[in-house]
Amino acid sequence: MDPARSIQHEISSLKDERDQVQKKTFTKWVNKHLLKAQRHVNDLYEDLRDRHNLISLLEVLSGDTLPREKGHMRFHKLQNVQIALDYLKHWQVKLVNIRNDDIADGNPKLTLGLIWTIILHFQISDIQVSGQSEDMTAKEKLLLWSQRMVEGYQGMRCDNFTTNWQDGRLFNAIIHRHKPMLIDMNKVYRQTNVENLEQAFSVAKHDLGVTRLLDPEDVDVPQPDEKSIIAYVSSLYDAMPRVPDVQDGVKANELQLCWQEYYEVVTLLLQWMHHHTLVF
């Protein structure tokens, strides 16, 4: 085979694998929320075309009630998708080259793009972390939060949402920082990638209520899918303690940052106490 054609084939194959992982991850994310509306999608591309699932998803995420067409014809599907797109635009969500007929026709690339945009807006955009700068993107803030959560753990490198997560150690360290009794970090350093990933995803699901968006085979690959890992890590972020209601006129963001700083200090103290209790 011609070398150039071989390289092109390899690139195409990697893109297909990435899209399959994204489809699986995003489908699980959508179903996690649609459960509240007693709905379920089996095929992301087909089931959002849309009689009602896309609108129901936005209603669950926003708490708003949206109008919808109840007919079964293509015209009604197009109208429902347009209602969803218009709602997102109303909230200044950027939709790049996504039209109602793209979704109604089940376009894979643009359907994935739409769901990713929804994940960014409803799950990631409001992330707050102590030490963040005003010009940080949501992705950068989530990465900073991840770095803070694994700070002090031996051999942990966290500067991306791809290869750094391949061995499963970062996932386990985040859970351990949150609840040290759930994870034996000495065991984590000895286990295989698959064992670490399976442990983290299982513990997060059973003990923290985090939907299992990923499986070990999705992450233990040369180049894990960035968007899928971001979606999962942001779910871990959501499972961590949240601040109480705003009091005494303190702004919500300021209170969130104060609480997180307090939480980090207390967690470190508890780890220190646990270690010294075992030693003595």
Short mmCIF file of C-alpha atoms in Angstrom, two decimals:
data_model
loop_
_atom_site.label_atom_id
_atom_site.label_comp_id
_atom_site.label_asym_id
_atom_site.label_seq_id
_atom_site.Cartn_x
_atom_site.Cartn_y
_atom_site.Cartn_z
CA MET A 1 0.00 0.00 0.00
CA ASP A 2 1.17 3.52 -0.80
CA PRO A 3 2.70 5.10 2.39
CA ALA A 4 0.58 8.24 2.10
CA ARG A 5 -2.58 6.19 1.65
CA SER A 6 -1.58 3.99 4.59
CA ILE A 7 -1.15 7.02 6.85
CA GLN A 8 -4.48 8.43 5.71
CA HIS A 9 -6.15 5.08 6.45
CA GLU A 10 -4.62 5.04 9.94
CA ILE A 11 -5.82 8.58 10.65
CA SER A 12 -9.32 7.71 9.45
CA SER A 13 -9.33 4.59 11.63
CA LEU A 14 -8.31 6.59 14.71
CA LYS A 15 -11.06 9.14 14.05
CA ASP A 16 -13.62 6.35 13.77
CA GLU A 17 -12.45 4.87 17.08
CA ARG A 18 -12.61 8.30 18.72
CA ASP A 19 -16.12 8.90 17.40
CA GLN A 20 -17.26 5.51 18.69
CA VAL A 21 -15.93 6.26 22.18
CA GLN A 22 -17.56 9.70 22.11
CA LYS A 23 -20.85 8.22 20.97
CA LYS A 24 -20.83 5.69 23.80
CA THR A 25 -19.79 8.26 26.42
CA PHE A 26 -22.25 10.91 25.27
CA THR A 27 -25.08 8.36 25.06
CA LYS A 28 -24.51 7.40 28.69
CA TRP A 29 -24.36 11.07 29.69
CA VAL A 30 -27.62 11.83 27.87
CA ASN A 31 -29.37 8.82 29.42
CA LYS A 32 -28.20 9.81 32.89
CA HIS A 33 -30.22 13.00 32.53
CA LEU A 34 -33.12 11.63 30.46
CA LEU A 35 -33.82 9.17 33.26
CA LYS A 36 -35.42 12.09 35.11
CA ALA A 37 -37.84 12.50 32.21
CA GLN A 38 -38.42 8.73 31.99
CA ARG A 39 -36.82 8.62 28.56
CA HIS A 40 -33.93 6.65 27.09
CA VAL A 41 -31.89 6.68 23.90
CA ASN A 42 -30.35 3.57 22.37
CA ASP A 43 -28.75 5.11 19.29
CA LEU A 44 -27.64 8.70 19.82
CA TYR A 45 -27.77 9.55 16.13
CA GLU A 46 -31.23 8.09 15.56
CA ASP A 47 -32.99 8.89 18.82
CA LEU A 48 -32.24 12.62 18.85
CA ARG A 49 -33.65 13.22 15.36
CA ASP A 50 -36.10 14.39 17.18
CA ARG A 51 -39.55 13.74 18.27
CA HIS A 52 -38.99 14.64 21.90
CA ASN A 53 -35.68 13.42 23.36
CA LEU A 54 -33.58 16.49 22.59
CA ILE A 55 -36.16 18.89 24.01
CA SER A 56 -36.64 16.67 27.06
CA LEU A 57 -32.87 16.68 27.64
CA LEU A 58 -32.76 20.48 27.61
CA GLU A 59 -35.78 20.67 29.92
CA VAL A 60 -34.11 18.38 32.47
CA LEU A 61 -30.82 20.26 32.31
CA SER A 62 -32.33 23.75 32.49
CA GLY A 63 -35.46 23.26 34.57
CA ASP A 64 -37.40 25.16 31.91
CA THR A 65 -40.42 23.95 29.94
CA LEU A 66 -40.06 24.20 26.17
CA PRO A 67 -42.80 24.07 23.51
CA ARG A 68 -42.80 21.08 21.18
CA GLU A 69 -44.52 19.74 18.10
CA LYS A 70 -46.38 16.47 18.70
CA GLY A 71 -46.62 15.18 15.14
CA HIS A 72 -44.62 12.35 13.57
CA MET A 73 -43.75 13.92 10.21
CA ARG A 74 -40.29 15.20 9.24
CA PHE A 75 -41.63 18.75 9.47
CA HIS A 76 -42.44 18.22 13.15
CA LYS A 77 -39.00 16.74 13.84
CA LEU A 78 -37.34 19.72 12.17
CA GLN A 79 -39.46 22.09 14.23
CA ASN A 80 -38.55 20.36 17.49
CA VAL A 81 -34.83 20.41 16.69
CA GLN A 82 -35.12 24.09 15.78
CA ILE A 83 -36.85 24.81 19.10
CA ALA A 84 -33.90 23.17 20.88
CA LEU A 85 -31.31 25.07 18.82
CA ASP A 86 -33.12 28.38 19.33
CA TYR A 87 -33.23 27.75 23.07
CA LEU A 88 -29.47 27.20 23.16
CA LYS A 89 -28.86 30.33 21.08
CA HIS A 90 -31.06 32.29 23.49
CA TRP A 91 -28.59 31.38 26.23
CA GLN A 92 -25.71 32.47 23.98
CA VAL A 93 -24.48 28.94 23.38
CA LYS A 94 -22.30 28.93 20.28
CA LEU A 95 -23.51 26.47 17.66
CA VAL A 96 -20.99 26.16 14.84
CA ASN A 97 -22.50 24.99 11.54
CA ILE A 98 -25.24 22.96 13.24
CA ARG A 99 -28.64 23.18 11.53
CA ASN A 100 -31.91 21.50 12.36
CA ASP A 101 -31.77 19.21 9.31
CA ASP A 102 -28.29 17.98 10.33
CA ILE A 103 -29.68 16.61 13.58
CA ALA A 104 -33.00 15.50 12.09
CA ASP A 105 -31.06 13.52 9.47
CA GLY A 106 -28.85 11.89 12.13
CA ASN A 107 -25.54 13.42 11.00
CA PRO A 108 -23.00 11.65 13.29
CA LYS A 109 -20.34 14.38 13.42
CA LEU A 110 -22.76 17.23 14.06
CA THR A 111 -24.87 15.24 16.54
CA LEU A 112 -21.71 14.58 18.57
CA GLY A 113 -20.83 18.25 18.22
CA LEU A 114 -24.23 19.33 19.52
CA ILE A 115 -24.12 17.05 22.56
CA TRP A 116 -20.56 18.19 23.34
CA THR A 117 -21.74 21.79 23.19
CA ILE A 118 -24.57 20.95 25.59
CA ILE A 119 -22.15 19.21 27.98
CA LEU A 120 -19.85 22.22 27.92
CA HIS A 121 -22.65 24.63 28.69
CA PHE A 122 -24.61 22.72 31.31
CA GLN A 123 -21.91 20.72 33.09
CA ILE A 124 -18.54 22.40 32.63
CA SER A 125 -19.03 26.13 32.12
CA ASP A 126 -19.78 26.93 35.78
CA ILE A 127 -16.73 25.18 37.27
CA GLN A 128 -15.01 27.28 39.92
CA VAL A 129 -11.64 26.53 41.49
CA SER A 130 -9.43 28.49 43.86
CA GLY A 131 -6.52 30.14 42.08
CA GLN A 132 -8.27 30.42 38.73
CA SER A 133 -7.71 33.47 36.54
CA GLU A 134 -10.49 35.42 34.86
CA ASP A 135 -9.41 34.48 31.35
CA MET A 136 -9.38 30.72 31.97
CA THR A 137 -11.60 28.51 29.85
CA ALA A 138 -13.83 25.91 31.50
CA LYS A 139 -11.45 23.20 30.31
CA GLU A 140 -8.48 24.98 31.88
CA LYS A 141 -10.36 25.41 35.17
CA LEU A 142 -11.25 21.71 35.23
CA LEU A 143 -7.61 20.85 34.58
CA LEU A 144 -6.54 23.18 37.41
CA TRP A 145 -9.06 21.49 39.72
CA SER A 146 -7.67 18.08 38.72
CA GLN A 147 -4.12 19.27 39.40
CA ARG A 148 -5.14 20.53 42.84
CA MET A 149 -6.83 17.23 43.63
CA VAL A 150 -3.74 15.14 42.81
CA GLU A 151 -1.15 17.55 44.18
CA GLY A 152 1.30 15.75 46.46
CA TYR A 153 0.68 12.28 45.04
CA GLN A 154 3.90 10.60 43.94
CA GLY A 155 4.51 10.33 40.21
CA MET A 156 1.28 12.07 39.20
CA ARG A 157 1.43 14.22 36.08
CA CYS A 158 -1.70 16.12 35.12
CA ASP A 159 -1.27 18.51 32.22
CA ASN A 160 -3.79 17.14 29.71
CA PHE A 161 -7.05 15.22 29.42
CA THR A 162 -5.64 12.44 27.26
CA THR A 163 -2.48 10.40 27.89
CA ASN A 164 -2.06 11.41 31.55
CA TRP A 165 -5.24 9.49 32.41
CA GLN A 166 -4.35 6.29 30.55
CA ASP A 167 -2.99 4.37 33.56
CA GLY A 168 -5.97 5.21 35.80
CA ARG A 169 -3.87 6.67 38.61
CA LEU A 170 -5.27 10.18 38.34
CA PHE A 171 -8.86 8.95 38.62
CA ASN A 172 -7.97 6.97 41.74
CA ALA A 173 -6.01 9.85 43.27
CA ILE A 174 -8.96 12.22 42.86
CA ILE A 175 -11.28 9.75 44.57
CA HIS A 176 -8.69 9.15 47.30
CA ARG A 177 -8.30 12.88 47.91
CA HIS A 178 -12.08 13.14 48.27
CA LYS A 179 -12.53 10.00 50.42
CA PRO A 180 -9.22 8.36 51.40
CA MET A 181 -10.86 5.23 52.81
CA LEU A 182 -12.25 4.27 49.38
CA ILE A 183 -8.91 3.78 47.62
CA ASP A 184 -5.66 2.08 48.64
CA MET A 185 -3.06 4.17 46.82
CA ASN A 186 -0.27 1.67 47.55
CA LYS A 187 -2.30 -0.84 45.58
CA VAL A 188 -2.88 1.67 42.78
CA TYR A 189 0.88 2.02 42.20
CA ARG A 190 1.18 -1.77 41.73
CA GLN A 191 -1.87 -2.45 39.57
CA THR A 192 -2.16 -2.56 35.79
CA ASN A 193 -3.82 0.23 33.83
CA VAL A 194 -6.98 -1.82 33.35
CA GLU A 195 -7.17 -2.72 37.04
CA ASN A 196 -6.77 0.91 38.08
CA LEU A 197 -9.37 2.14 35.62
CA GLU A 198 -11.86 -0.56 36.58
CA GLN A 199 -11.35 0.20 40.26
CA ALA A 200 -11.82 3.96 39.84
CA PHE A 201 -14.92 3.70 37.67
CA SER A 202 -16.52 1.07 39.92
CA VAL A 203 -15.81 2.91 43.18
CA ALA A 204 -16.98 6.22 41.71
CA LYS A 205 -20.25 4.62 40.62
CA HIS A 206 -21.03 2.63 43.76
CA ASP A 207 -19.72 5.01 46.42
CA LEU A 208 -20.03 8.45 44.84
CA GLY A 209 -22.98 7.95 42.49
CA VAL A 210 -20.96 8.94 39.41
CA THR A 211 -22.42 7.46 36.23
CA ARG A 212 -19.97 5.11 34.54
CA LEU A 213 -19.45 7.02 31.32
CA LEU A 214 -16.20 5.22 30.51
CA ASP A 215 -14.82 1.68 30.52
CA PRO A 216 -11.13 0.72 30.84
CA GLU A 217 -10.83 -0.12 27.14
CA ASP A 218 -11.90 3.44 26.28
CA VAL A 219 -8.99 4.97 28.20
CA ASP A 220 -6.20 2.37 28.09
CA VAL A 221 -5.30 3.29 24.52
CA PRO A 222 -2.38 5.26 23.03
CA GLN A 223 -4.46 8.43 22.62
CA PRO A 224 -7.59 8.53 24.82
CA ASP A 225 -10.44 10.75 23.67
CA GLU A 226 -10.15 14.15 25.33
CA LYS A 227 -13.84 15.08 25.28
CA SER A 228 -14.90 11.78 26.83
CA ILE A 229 -12.40 12.15 29.66
CA ILE A 230 -13.43 15.77 30.26
CA ALA A 231 -17.07 14.67 30.46
CA TYR A 232 -16.18 12.04 33.06
CA VAL A 233 -13.81 14.19 35.13
CA SER A 234 -16.43 16.94 35.26
CA SER A 235 -18.84 14.32 36.61
CA LEU A 236 -16.33 13.58 39.38
CA TYR A 237 -16.14 17.32 40.05
CA ASP A 238 -19.93 17.41 40.39
CA ALA A 239 -19.79 14.57 42.94
CA MET A 240 -17.51 16.52 45.28
CA PRO A 241 -18.93 18.64 48.14
CA ARG A 242 -20.81 21.78 47.25
CA VAL A 243 -21.21 24.94 49.28
CA PRO A 244 -24.40 25.71 51.22
CA ASP A 245 -26.81 28.45 50.16
CA VAL A 246 -25.38 31.94 49.83
CA GLN A 247 -25.59 33.86 53.10
CA ASP A 248 -24.95 37.42 54.28
CA GLY A 249 -24.71 38.82 50.78
CA VAL A 250 -21.58 36.85 49.87
CA LYS A 251 -21.42 36.14 46.15
CA ALA A 252 -21.90 32.50 45.20
CA ASN A 253 -18.58 32.26 43.34
CA GLU A 254 -16.64 33.73 46.26
CA LEU A 255 -18.32 31.34 48.68
CA GLN A 256 -17.56 28.42 46.37
CA LEU A 257 -13.87 29.31 46.31
CA CYS A 258 -13.70 29.79 50.08
CA TRP A 259 -15.40 26.44 50.65
CA GLN A 260 -13.08 24.65 48.24
CA GLU A 261 -9.99 26.08 49.94
CA TYR A 262 -11.38 24.97 53.30
CA TYR A 263 -12.22 21.53 51.92
CA GLU A 264 -8.70 21.05 50.54
CA VAL A 265 -7.11 21.96 53.89
CA VAL A 266 -9.42 19.68 55.87
CA THR A 267 -8.83 16.78 53.47
CA LEU A 268 -5.06 17.12 53.84
CA LEU A 269 -5.45 17.23 57.62
CA LEU A 270 -7.56 14.07 57.62
CA GLN A 271 -5.00 12.28 55.45
CA TRP A 272 -2.21 13.31 57.83
CA MET A 273 -4.20 12.13 60.85
CA HIS A 274 -5.05 8.81 59.16
CA HIS A 275 -1.39 8.22 58.26
CA HIS A 276 -0.09 8.97 61.74
CA THR A 277 -2.81 6.86 63.35
CA LEU A 278 -1.64 3.88 61.30
CA VAL A 279 2.00 4.58 62.13
CA PHE A 280 1.50 4.83 65.89
#
